[in-house]
mmCIF file of C-alpha atoms in Angstrom:
data_model
loop_
_atom_site.group_PDB
_atom_site.id
_atom_site.type_symbol
_atom_site.label_atom_id
_atom_site.label_comp_id
_atom_site.label_asym_id
_atom_site.label_seq_id
_atom_site.Cartn_x
_atom_site.Cartn_y
_atom_site.Cartn_z
ATOM 1 C CA UNK Y 1 22.099 -12.252 10.485
ATOM 2 C CA UNK Y 2 22.393 -8.548 9.736
ATOM 3 C CA UNK Y 3 22.268 -7.264 6.177
ATOM 4 C CA UNK Y 4 24.196 -4.123 6.989
ATOM 5 C CA UNK Y 5 23.344 -1.004 5.012
ATOM 6 C CA UNK Y 6 21.000 -2.515 2.437
ATOM 7 C CA UNK Y 7 19.835 0.897 1.169
ATOM 8 C CA UNK Y 8 21.314 4.379 1.225
ATOM 9 C CA UNK Y 9 18.034 5.970 2.280
ATOM 10 C CA UNK Y 10 14.737 5.154 3.996
ATOM 11 C CA UNK Y 11 13.456 1.608 3.459
ATOM 12 C CA UNK Y 12 9.792 1.929 2.501
ATOM 13 C CA UNK Y 13 8.831 -1.744 2.544
ATOM 14 C CA UNK Y 14 10.122 -5.276 3.070
ATOM 15 C CA UNK Y 15 8.182 -8.390 2.122
ATOM 16 C CA UNK Y 16 8.492 -11.975 0.964
ATOM 17 C CA UNK Y 17 8.513 -12.747 -2.729
ATOM 18 C CA UNK Y 18 5.015 -14.226 -3.123
ATOM 19 C CA UNK Y 19 4.940 -17.758 -1.723
ATOM 20 C CA UNK Y 20 8.669 -18.161 -2.266
ATOM 21 C CA UNK Y 21 9.926 -17.946 1.325
ATOM 22 C CA UNK Y 22 13.531 -18.424 0.263
ATOM 23 C CA UNK Y 23 13.525 -14.890 -1.152
ATOM 24 C CA UNK Y 24 12.402 -11.529 0.151
ATOM 25 C CA UNK Y 25 12.442 -7.991 -1.198
ATOM 26 C CA UNK Y 26 13.221 -4.521 0.099
ATOM 27 C CA UNK Y 27 12.682 -1.136 -1.531
ATOM 28 C CA UNK Y 28 13.419 2.407 -0.505
ATOM 29 C CA UNK Y 29 13.749 6.060 -1.266
ATOM 30 C CA UNK Y 30 17.115 5.473 -2.952
ATOM 31 C CA UNK Y 31 15.168 4.098 -5.931
ATOM 32 C CA UNK Y 32 16.444 0.547 -5.555
ATOM 33 C CA UNK Y 33 14.327 -2.595 -5.383
ATOM 34 C CA UNK Y 34 16.490 -5.395 -4.034
ATOM 35 C CA UNK Y 35 15.809 -9.136 -4.011
ATOM 36 C CA UNK Y 36 17.524 -11.182 -1.296
ATOM 37 C CA UNK Y 37 18.383 -14.810 -0.651
ATOM 38 C CA UNK Y 38 16.867 -15.394 2.800
ATOM 39 C CA UNK Y 39 19.165 -18.311 3.652
ATOM 40 C CA UNK Y 40 22.447 -16.656 2.742
ATOM 41 C CA UNK Y 41 21.427 -13.081 3.508
ATOM 42 C CA UNK Y 42 22.809 -11.910 0.178
ATOM 43 C CA UNK Y 43 21.332 -9.659 -2.471
ATOM 44 C CA UNK Y 44 20.715 -11.618 -5.664
ATOM 45 C CA UNK Y 45 19.503 -8.759 -7.834
ATOM 46 C CA UNK Y 46 18.898 -5.006 -7.707
ATOM 47 C CA UNK Y 47 16.461 -3.082 -9.888
ATOM 48 C CA UNK Y 48 17.335 0.604 -10.110
ATOM 49 C CA UNK Y 49 14.071 2.525 -10.590
ATOM 50 C CA UNK Y 50 15.733 5.969 -10.204
ATOM 51 C CA UNK Y 51 12.666 7.409 -8.431
ATOM 52 C CA UNK Y 52 11.666 6.896 -4.817
ATOM 53 C CA UNK Y 53 9.848 3.618 -4.305
ATOM 54 C CA UNK Y 54 6.938 3.901 -1.901
ATOM 55 C CA UNK Y 55 5.550 0.378 -2.210
ATOM 56 C CA UNK Y 56 5.777 -2.809 -4.241
ATOM 57 C CA UNK Y 57 3.796 -5.984 -4.801
ATOM 58 C CA UNK Y 58 4.389 -9.507 -6.042
ATOM 59 C CA UNK Y 59 1.871 -12.160 -6.993
ATOM 60 C CA UNK Y 60 0.391 -14.097 -4.047
ATOM 61 C CA UNK Y 61 -0.326 -17.066 -6.303
ATOM 62 C CA UNK Y 62 1.820 -20.160 -6.674
ATOM 63 C CA UNK Y 63 2.525 -19.562 -10.332
ATOM 64 C CA UNK Y 64 6.152 -20.264 -11.249
ATOM 65 C CA UNK Y 65 5.747 -18.287 -14.462
ATOM 66 C CA UNK Y 66 4.808 -15.131 -12.564
ATOM 67 C CA UNK Y 67 8.084 -13.417 -11.744
ATOM 68 C CA UNK Y 68 6.909 -9.808 -11.929
ATOM 69 C CA UNK Y 69 7.266 -7.269 -9.132
ATOM 70 C CA UNK Y 70 5.240 -4.052 -9.361
ATOM 71 C CA UNK Y 71 7.148 -1.070 -7.922
ATOM 72 C CA UNK Y 72 5.109 2.063 -7.160
ATOM 73 C CA UNK Y 73 7.235 5.189 -7.333
ATOM 74 C CA UNK Y 74 7.248 8.930 -6.832
ATOM 75 C CA UNK Y 75 7.105 9.681 -10.561
ATOM 76 C CA UNK Y 76 3.508 8.500 -10.773
ATOM 77 C CA UNK Y 77 4.515 5.258 -12.493
ATOM 78 C CA UNK Y 78 4.342 1.569 -11.682
ATOM 79 C CA UNK Y 79 7.399 -0.296 -12.952
ATOM 80 C CA UNK Y 80 6.968 -4.009 -13.647
ATOM 81 C CA UNK Y 81 10.286 -5.658 -12.845
ATOM 82 C CA UNK Y 82 10.842 -9.179 -14.183
ATOM 83 C CA UNK Y 83 12.995 -11.249 -11.869
ATOM 84 C CA UNK Y 84 13.342 -13.978 -14.517
ATOM 85 C CA UNK Y 85 15.143 -11.644 -16.928
ATOM 86 C CA UNK Y 86 16.478 -9.076 -14.475
ATOM 87 C CA UNK Y 87 14.953 -6.199 -16.416
ATOM 88 C CA UNK Y 88 12.129 -3.712 -16.048
ATOM 89 C CA UNK Y 89 9.596 -5.298 -18.363
ATOM 90 C CA UNK Y 90 6.965 -2.575 -18.607
ATOM 91 C CA UNK Y 91 5.829 0.733 -17.135
ATOM 92 C CA UNK Y 92 2.224 1.511 -16.211
ATOM 93 C CA UNK Y 93 1.517 5.219 -16.617
ATOM 94 C CA UNK Y 94 -1.531 7.279 -15.761
ATOM 95 C CA UNK Y 95 -1.150 8.272 -12.134
ATOM 96 C CA UNK Y 96 -0.069 11.742 -11.092
ATOM 97 C CA UNK Y 97 3.620 12.236 -10.345
ATOM 98 C CA UNK Y 98 4.977 14.259 -7.451
ATOM 99 C CA UNK Y 99 8.716 14.096 -7.954
ATOM 100 C CA UNK Y 100 11.059 15.965 -10.245
ATOM 101 C CA UNK Y 101 13.468 13.848 -12.213
ATOM 102 C CA UNK Y 102 16.941 14.816 -13.321
ATOM 103 C CA UNK Y 103 15.554 15.699 -16.755
ATOM 104 C CA UNK Y 104 13.177 18.184 -15.102
ATOM 105 C CA UNK Y 105 16.037 19.741 -13.185
ATOM 106 C CA UNK Y 106 18.121 20.111 -16.359
ATOM 107 C CA UNK Y 107 15.166 21.764 -18.088
ATOM 108 C CA UNK Y 108 14.826 24.244 -15.248
ATOM 109 C CA UNK Y 109 18.550 24.948 -15.228
ATOM 110 C CA UNK Y 110 18.490 25.603 -18.986
ATOM 111 C CA UNK Y 111 15.548 27.917 -18.577
ATOM 112 C CA UNK Y 112 17.324 29.790 -15.798
ATOM 113 C CA UNK Y 113 20.359 30.363 -18.041
ATOM 114 C CA UNK Y 114 18.288 32.047 -20.761
ATOM 115 C CA UNK Y 115 18.845 35.403 -19.105
ATOM 116 C CA UNK Y 116 15.380 35.894 -17.683
ATOM 117 C CA UNK Y 117 13.439 35.491 -20.958
ATOM 118 C CA UNK Y 118 10.931 33.176 -19.279
ATOM 119 C CA UNK Y 119 7.203 32.964 -19.429
ATOM 120 C CA UNK Y 120 5.251 33.134 -16.193
ATOM 121 C CA UNK Y 121 4.791 29.369 -16.244
ATOM 122 C CA UNK Y 122 8.499 28.757 -16.797
ATOM 123 C CA UNK Y 123 9.406 31.131 -13.986
ATOM 124 C CA UNK Y 124 7.036 29.325 -11.633
ATOM 125 C CA UNK Y 125 8.456 25.973 -12.711
ATOM 126 C CA UNK Y 126 12.036 27.130 -12.163
ATOM 127 C CA UNK Y 127 11.169 28.549 -8.743
ATOM 128 C CA UNK Y 128 9.410 25.364 -7.668
ATOM 129 C CA UNK Y 129 12.334 23.290 -8.892
ATOM 130 C CA UNK Y 130 14.857 25.391 -6.968
ATOM 131 C CA UNK Y 131 12.762 25.083 -3.825
ATOM 132 C CA UNK Y 132 12.590 21.311 -4.108
ATOM 133 C CA UNK Y 133 16.301 21.048 -4.782
ATOM 134 C CA UNK Y 134 16.914 22.874 -1.510
ATOM 135 C CA UNK Y 135 14.722 20.334 0.292
ATOM 136 C CA UNK Y 136 12.166 22.912 1.410
ATOM 137 C CA UNK Y 137 9.189 21.062 -0.046
ATOM 138 C CA UNK Y 138 8.381 17.461 0.857
ATOM 139 C CA UNK Y 139 8.381 15.343 -2.272
ATOM 140 C CA UNK Y 140 5.489 13.030 -1.426
ATOM 141 C CA UNK Y 141 3.484 12.660 -4.636
ATOM 142 C CA UNK Y 142 3.278 9.639 -6.897
ATOM 143 C CA UNK Y 143 1.923 6.118 -6.450
ATOM 144 C CA UNK Y 144 1.749 5.072 -2.813
ATOM 145 C CA UNK Y 145 0.256 1.569 -2.845
ATOM 146 C CA UNK Y 146 0.022 -1.514 -5.057
ATOM 147 C CA UNK Y 147 -1.424 -5.027 -4.735
ATOM 148 C CA UNK Y 148 -2.050 -8.005 -7.032
ATOM 149 C CA UNK Y 149 -5.356 -9.875 -7.041
ATOM 150 C CA UNK Y 150 -5.101 -13.289 -5.323
ATOM 151 C CA UNK Y 151 -7.664 -14.691 -7.798
ATOM 152 C CA UNK Y 152 -5.867 -13.765 -11.014
ATOM 153 C CA UNK Y 153 -2.412 -12.214 -10.914
ATOM 154 C CA UNK Y 154 -2.933 -10.371 -14.178
ATOM 155 C CA UNK Y 155 -4.960 -7.817 -12.206
ATOM 156 C CA UNK Y 156 -3.149 -5.113 -10.256
ATOM 157 C CA UNK Y 157 -4.636 -2.299 -8.147
ATOM 158 C CA UNK Y 158 -2.688 0.894 -7.415
ATOM 159 C CA UNK Y 159 -3.436 4.056 -5.442
ATOM 160 C CA UNK Y 160 -1.778 7.461 -5.598
ATOM 161 C CA UNK Y 161 -1.256 10.613 -3.549
ATOM 162 C CA UNK Y 162 -4.366 12.292 -4.971
ATOM 163 C CA UNK Y 163 -6.814 9.568 -3.965
ATOM 164 C CA UNK Y 164 -6.994 7.918 -7.397
ATOM 165 C CA UNK Y 165 -7.257 4.109 -7.518
ATOM 166 C CA UNK Y 166 -6.558 2.393 -10.830
ATOM 167 C CA UNK Y 167 -7.074 -1.260 -11.713
ATOM 168 C CA UNK Y 168 -4.848 -2.746 -14.414
ATOM 169 C CA UNK Y 169 -4.717 -5.848 -16.564
ATOM 170 C CA UNK Y 170 -0.968 -6.062 -16.991
ATOM 171 C CA UNK Y 171 -1.243 -8.386 -20.004
ATOM 172 C CA UNK Y 172 -3.143 -5.860 -22.108
ATOM 173 C CA UNK Y 173 -1.689 -3.099 -24.243
ATOM 174 C CA UNK Y 174 -4.278 -0.646 -22.876
ATOM 175 C CA UNK Y 175 -3.548 -1.929 -19.392
ATOM 176 C CA UNK Y 176 -5.751 0.362 -17.283
ATOM 177 C CA UNK Y 177 -9.200 -1.221 -16.931
ATOM 178 C CA UNK Y 178 -10.876 1.398 -14.804
ATOM 179 C CA UNK Y 179 -10.530 4.202 -12.277
ATOM 180 C CA UNK Y 180 -12.558 3.625 -9.117
ATOM 181 C CA UNK Y 181 -15.192 6.220 -8.259
ATOM 182 C CA UNK Y 182 -16.221 6.643 -4.636
ATOM 183 C CA UNK Y 183 -19.653 7.908 -5.712
ATOM 184 C CA UNK Y 184 -20.604 4.884 -7.838
ATOM 185 C CA UNK Y 185 -22.315 2.034 -5.991
ATOM 186 C CA UNK Y 186 -23.324 -1.397 -7.294
ATOM 187 C CA UNK Y 187 -26.809 -0.052 -8.020
ATOM 188 C CA UNK Y 188 -25.439 2.660 -10.283
ATOM 189 C CA UNK Y 189 -26.379 2.195 -13.930
ATOM 190 C CA UNK Y 190 -22.907 3.267 -15.063
ATOM 191 C CA UNK Y 191 -21.213 0.679 -12.858
ATOM 192 C CA UNK Y 192 -23.591 -2.120 -13.824
ATOM 193 C CA UNK Y 193 -23.339 -1.294 -17.533
ATOM 194 C CA UNK Y 194 -19.561 -1.714 -17.582
ATOM 195 C CA UNK Y 195 -19.796 -5.419 -16.750
ATOM 196 C CA UNK Y 196 -16.288 -5.264 -15.316
ATOM 197 C CA UNK Y 197 -15.293 -8.176 -13.092
ATOM 198 C CA UNK Y 198 -11.949 -9.365 -11.785
ATOM 199 C CA UNK Y 199 -13.253 -12.930 -12.020
ATOM 200 C CA UNK Y 200 -13.439 -12.840 -15.805
ATOM 201 C CA UNK Y 201 -10.567 -13.672 -18.151
ATOM 202 C CA UNK Y 202 -12.027 -11.376 -20.826
ATOM 203 C CA UNK Y 203 -13.217 -7.865 -20.101
ATOM 204 C CA UNK Y 204 -15.933 -6.024 -22.052
ATOM 205 C CA UNK Y 205 -14.893 -3.437 -24.604
ATOM 206 C CA UNK Y 206 -16.688 -0.830 -22.512
ATOM 207 C CA UNK Y 207 -14.114 -1.314 -19.786
ATOM 208 C CA UNK Y 208 -11.449 0.586 -21.733
ATOM 209 C CA UNK Y 209 -13.856 3.369 -22.626
ATOM 210 C CA UNK Y 210 -14.761 3.602 -18.954
ATOM 211 C CA UNK Y 211 -11.288 4.927 -18.197
ATOM 212 C CA UNK Y 212 -11.968 7.969 -20.379
ATOM 213 C CA UNK Y 213 -15.452 8.372 -18.928
ATOM 214 C CA UNK Y 214 -14.071 8.328 -15.383
ATOM 215 C CA UNK Y 215 -11.649 11.217 -15.910
ATOM 216 C CA UNK Y 216 -11.395 13.127 -12.640
ATOM 217 C CA UNK Y 217 -12.883 10.287 -10.568
ATOM 218 C CA UNK Y 218 -11.287 9.523 -7.215
ATOM 219 C CA UNK Y 219 -11.627 6.643 -4.813
ATOM 220 C CA UNK Y 220 -10.722 8.860 -1.854
ATOM 221 C CA UNK Y 221 -10.381 12.545 -1.046
ATOM 222 C CA UNK Y 222 -6.885 11.973 0.354
ATOM 223 C CA UNK Y 223 -3.904 9.924 -0.768
ATOM 224 C CA UNK Y 224 -4.375 6.146 -0.785
ATOM 225 C CA UNK Y 225 -1.901 4.690 1.722
ATOM 226 C CA UNK Y 226 -3.005 1.047 1.567
ATOM 227 C CA UNK Y 227 -4.776 -1.422 -0.716
ATOM 228 C CA UNK Y 228 -5.622 -5.006 0.257
ATOM 229 C CA UNK Y 229 -7.557 -7.748 -1.526
ATOM 230 C CA UNK Y 230 -9.522 -10.237 0.549
ATOM 231 C CA UNK Y 231 -8.146 -13.780 0.436
ATOM 232 C CA UNK Y 232 -10.785 -14.902 -2.059
ATOM 233 C CA UNK Y 233 -10.367 -11.794 -4.223
ATOM 234 C CA UNK Y 234 -14.020 -10.827 -3.808
ATOM 235 C CA UNK Y 235 -13.308 -7.433 -2.298
ATOM 236 C CA UNK Y 236 -10.689 -4.691 -2.459
ATOM 237 C CA UNK Y 237 -10.122 -2.693 0.738
ATOM 238 C CA UNK Y 238 -8.642 0.800 0.527
ATOM 239 C CA UNK Y 239 -7.472 3.235 3.199
ATOM 240 C CA UNK Y 240 -6.587 6.890 2.767
ATOM 241 C CA UNK Y 241 -4.175 9.183 4.565
ATOM 242 C CA UNK Y 242 -6.978 10.622 6.689
ATOM 243 C CA UNK Y 243 -8.037 7.195 7.991
ATOM 244 C CA UNK Y 244 -11.150 6.722 5.851
ATOM 245 C CA UNK Y 245 -11.692 3.185 4.520
ATOM 246 C CA UNK Y 246 -13.731 1.887 1.589
ATOM 247 C CA UNK Y 247 -14.631 -1.552 0.279
ATOM 248 C CA UNK Y 248 -14.959 -2.310 -3.450
ATOM 249 C CA UNK Y 249 -16.871 -5.200 -5.028
ATOM 250 C CA UNK Y 250 -14.509 -6.946 -7.461
ATOM 251 C CA UNK Y 251 -17.314 -8.962 -9.071
ATOM 252 C CA UNK Y 252 -19.766 -6.143 -9.751
ATOM 253 C CA UNK Y 253 -18.046 -3.423 -11.690
ATOM 254 C CA UNK Y 254 -15.589 -2.644 -8.871
ATOM 255 C CA UNK Y 255 -18.328 -0.531 -7.322
ATOM 256 C CA UNK Y 256 -18.170 1.092 -3.910
ATOM 257 C CA UNK Y 257 -20.073 -1.165 -1.492
ATOM 258 C CA UNK Y 258 -20.807 1.890 0.686
ATOM 259 C CA UNK Y 259 -19.782 -0.020 3.822
ATOM 260 C CA UNK Y 260 -19.508 2.430 6.723
ATOM 261 C CA UNK Y 261 -16.640 1.459 8.993
ATOM 262 C CA UNK Y 262 -17.538 2.243 12.590
ATOM 263 C CA UNK Y 263 -14.028 3.204 13.655
ATOM 264 C CA UNK Y 264 -11.891 5.661 11.755
ATOM 265 C CA UNK Y 265 -8.183 4.945 11.942
ATOM 266 C CA UNK Y 266 -5.739 7.636 12.966
ATOM 267 C CA UNK Y 267 -2.579 6.221 11.406
ATOM 268 C CA UNK Y 268 -0.288 9.048 12.484
ATOM 269 C CA UNK Y 269 -1.766 10.286 15.733
ATOM 270 C CA UNK Y 270 0.601 11.978 18.159
ATOM 271 C CA UNK Y 271 1.513 9.695 21.054
ATOM 272 C CA UNK Y 272 1.608 10.841 24.656
ATOM 273 C CA UNK Y 273 4.663 12.771 25.702
ATOM 274 C CA UNK Y 274 5.673 13.802 22.183
ATOM 275 C CA UNK Y 275 5.491 17.057 20.298
ATOM 276 C CA UNK Y 276 5.481 18.055 16.666
ATOM 277 C CA UNK Y 277 9.097 19.165 17.001
ATOM 278 C CA UNK Y 278 10.336 16.158 18.957
ATOM 279 C CA UNK Y 279 9.419 13.040 17.068
ATOM 280 C CA UNK Y 280 5.684 13.551 17.389
ATOM 281 C CA UNK Y 281 3.075 14.063 14.722
ATOM 282 C CA UNK Y 282 5.165 15.805 12.093
ATOM 283 C CA UNK Y 283 8.074 13.384 12.196
ATOM 284 C CA UNK Y 284 5.797 10.337 12.281
ATOM 285 C CA UNK Y 285 3.910 11.099 9.070
ATOM 286 C CA UNK Y 286 5.538 8.960 6.388
ATOM 287 C CA UNK Y 287 5.565 9.717 2.702
ATOM 288 C CA UNK Y 288 3.810 7.038 0.721
ATOM 289 C CA UNK Y 289 2.063 3.879 1.788
ATOM 290 C CA UNK Y 290 1.319 2.162 5.052
ATOM 291 C CA UNK Y 291 1.054 -1.538 5.762
ATOM 292 C CA UNK Y 292 -2.339 -2.975 6.710
ATOM 293 C CA UNK Y 293 -3.551 -6.576 6.510
ATOM 294 C CA UNK Y 294 -6.708 -8.598 6.081
ATOM 295 C CA UNK Y 295 -6.308 -11.482 8.512
ATOM 296 C CA UNK Y 296 -6.407 -14.727 6.476
ATOM 297 C CA UNK Y 297 -9.654 -16.632 6.898
ATOM 298 C CA UNK Y 298 -11.083 -14.024 9.231
ATOM 299 C CA UNK Y 299 -12.518 -11.296 7.026
ATOM 300 C CA UNK Y 300 -11.157 -8.861 9.592
ATOM 301 C CA UNK Y 301 -8.875 -6.002 8.629
ATOM 302 C CA UNK Y 302 -6.106 -4.764 10.939
ATOM 303 C CA UNK Y 303 -5.138 -1.099 10.583
ATOM 304 C CA UNK Y 304 -2.507 0.901 12.522
ATOM 305 C CA UNK Y 305 -4.062 3.736 14.497
ATOM 306 C CA UNK Y 306 -1.635 5.639 16.657
ATOM 307 C CA UNK Y 307 -0.207 3.198 19.235
ATOM 308 C CA UNK Y 308 -3.050 0.724 18.687
ATOM 309 C CA UNK Y 309 -4.261 -1.605 15.936
ATOM 310 C CA UNK Y 310 -7.909 -1.261 14.932
ATOM 311 C CA UNK Y 311 -9.822 -4.375 13.903
ATOM 312 C CA UNK Y 312 -12.974 -4.247 11.786
ATOM 313 C CA UNK Y 313 -15.091 -6.769 9.944
ATOM 314 C CA UNK Y 314 -14.319 -6.261 6.280
ATOM 315 C CA UNK Y 315 -17.799 -6.792 4.842
ATOM 316 C CA UNK Y 316 -19.881 -5.022 7.502
ATOM 317 C CA UNK Y 317 -17.538 -2.404 8.942
ATOM 318 C CA UNK Y 318 -18.394 -3.532 12.468
ATOM 319 C CA UNK Y 319 -15.678 -2.606 14.938
ATOM 320 C CA UNK Y 320 -13.937 -5.435 16.786
ATOM 321 C CA UNK Y 321 -11.896 -5.001 19.981
ATOM 322 C CA UNK Y 322 -8.684 -3.132 19.295
ATOM 323 C CA UNK Y 323 -5.194 -4.452 19.963
ATOM 324 C CA UNK Y 324 -3.168 -2.354 22.387
ATOM 325 C CA UNK Y 325 0.218 -2.644 24.009
ATOM 326 C CA UNK Y 326 2.485 -0.276 22.081
ATOM 327 C CA UNK Y 327 3.555 3.100 23.439
ATOM 328 C CA UNK Y 328 4.603 4.561 20.082
ATOM 329 C CA UNK Y 329 2.812 4.836 16.778
ATOM 330 C CA UNK Y 330 2.353 1.534 14.951
ATOM 331 C CA UNK Y 331 3.883 1.770 11.498
ATOM 332 C CA UNK Y 332 3.208 -1.691 10.056
ATOM 333 C CA UNK Y 333 1.025 -4.705 10.727
ATOM 334 C CA UNK Y 334 0.867 -8.194 9.269
ATOM 335 C CA UNK Y 335 -0.712 -11.568 10.014
ATOM 336 C CA UNK Y 336 0.509 -15.142 10.071
ATOM 337 C CA UNK Y 337 -0.643 -16.907 6.878
ATOM 338 C CA UNK Y 338 -1.727 -20.086 8.674
ATOM 339 C CA UNK Y 339 -2.309 -19.219 12.346
ATOM 340 C CA UNK Y 340 -4.629 -16.580 13.883
ATOM 341 C CA UNK Y 341 -1.857 -14.214 14.896
ATOM 342 C CA UNK Y 342 -1.300 -10.515 14.270
ATOM 343 C CA UNK Y 343 2.092 -8.804 14.404
ATOM 344 C CA UNK Y 344 2.605 -5.050 14.680
ATOM 345 C CA UNK Y 345 5.784 -2.963 14.644
ATOM 346 C CA UNK Y 346 6.061 0.523 16.147
ATOM 347 C CA UNK Y 347 8.366 3.409 15.315
ATOM 348 C CA UNK Y 348 10.521 2.681 18.390
ATOM 349 C CA UNK Y 349 11.499 -0.703 16.931
ATOM 350 C CA UNK Y 350 9.300 -2.888 19.161
ATOM 351 C CA UNK Y 351 7.276 -5.728 17.573
ATOM 352 C CA UNK Y 352 4.308 -7.227 19.438
ATOM 353 C CA UNK Y 353 2.317 -10.366 18.665
ATOM 354 C CA UNK Y 354 -1.299 -11.064 19.523
ATOM 355 C CA UNK Y 355 -2.745 -14.570 19.448
ATOM 356 C CA UNK Y 356 -5.535 -16.748 20.961
ATOM 357 C CA UNK Y 357 -8.284 -15.767 18.574
ATOM 358 C CA UNK Y 358 -11.550 -17.636 18.133
ATOM 359 C CA UNK Y 359 -13.030 -18.060 14.657
ATOM 360 C CA UNK Y 360 -16.821 -17.946 14.586
ATOM 361 C CA UNK Y 361 -18.764 -18.220 11.342
ATOM 362 C CA UNK Y 362 -16.046 -16.707 9.192
ATOM 363 C CA UNK Y 363 -15.414 -13.811 11.576
ATOM 364 C CA UNK Y 364 -12.762 -13.506 14.268
ATOM 365 C CA UNK Y 365 -13.132 -12.284 17.815
ATOM 366 C CA UNK Y 366 -10.006 -11.734 19.920
ATOM 367 C CA UNK Y 367 -10.255 -13.562 23.229
ATOM 368 C CA UNK Y 368 -7.609 -11.246 24.651
ATOM 369 C CA UNK Y 369 -5.887 -8.043 23.619
ATOM 370 C CA UNK Y 370 -2.751 -8.762 25.648
ATOM 371 C CA UNK Y 371 0.292 -9.332 23.403
ATOM 372 C CA UNK Y 372 1.769 -12.745 24.169
ATOM 373 C CA UNK Y 373 5.319 -11.549 23.528
ATOM 374 C CA UNK Y 374 7.112 -8.568 25.087
ATOM 375 C CA UNK Y 375 4.382 -8.176 27.699
ATOM 376 C CA UNK Y 376 4.988 -5.317 30.077
ATOM 377 C CA UNK Y 377 3.664 -5.249 33.630
ATOM 378 C CA UNK Y 378 2.729 -1.597 33.937
ATOM 379 C CA UNK Y 379 0.082 -1.113 31.237
ATOM 380 C CA UNK Y 380 -3.646 -1.421 31.757
ATOM 381 C CA UNK Y 381 -5.120 -3.727 29.134
ATOM 382 C CA UNK Y 382 -8.816 -3.465 28.484
ATOM 383 C CA UNK Y 383 -10.693 -6.629 27.605
ATOM 384 C CA UNK Y 384 -12.815 -4.749 25.119
ATOM 385 C CA UNK Y 385 -9.774 -3.097 23.595
ATOM 386 C CA UNK Y 386 -11.278 0.413 23.436
ATOM 387 C CA UNK Y 387 -8.796 2.871 24.910
#
């Protein structure tokens, strides 16, 4: 069935509601998070966030009591929406915000009407506001990615446009546990002293103080477009806008494991035959997050990279054969929860599926890079996948 015009603006993400396959969710730049009945194709509830929603997350656990959906938005906030009550239960603040709300616009308008008696800061603010209202500046700040831990759904990781990754315990008043620092490894005394672990139901008192100590820390130098926990919750994988990936140890202070990934993704590379002015690089760079996936049971991460999908071993960074077949940039990728299959969708609306993988010692090697669906007869497919 077709849902018609589900949103009035760009749809940023669509996903199932945890393990509940009778419901799925969509969210977009119109500020609405909508929950749908998959059988009837009808919207059962809409949360109006007011700000652009770049990503959202629901608990991957089979916990009937967990009805929260975390919506990452352009105001630098994460709104916790409770499907059980139909309300926004809580707001997690601390990230930087990139959008201007209606209250900001009213403030600027009031300042403009004062007859020019403005300070330099106010004048700059009013000018910036006017520019944004005219659509001359891309409003792309805020929180871009969010994911719940599969081990304990009280823990939530979020990443923003400035490369900051925060980890939250949503059941605490002082919810932010820590800010990840790309320069702190497991051997660092600061990281080891915190004793922070996402496998503990009680965190040390030093964890809260660590947030203040980590002021200015960043997980990446660019905006964080994707966050993924491994199936067992042992590791957190992060990817930034420039294609750099990092792996964080969830059991040892959320330290940087310093894994060097052999292949660097190019999520928004220009495809052949396109230009910056004709649907090429400039038009293909999305605001906000990007969908990646850790293939269940494989410890392999699949990342869009131009028209291909890069595969890497999560724990070692070793490059696996890439998946090719698309002729336009891949915008999203996911994996079947029970079968060794990877699905990827490109910006021209084509979805390809790759299968026939062989699992060896916890890792996965593709036996072929040819998509089993929508196979064309004019492309050259390389058995090693490196194009």
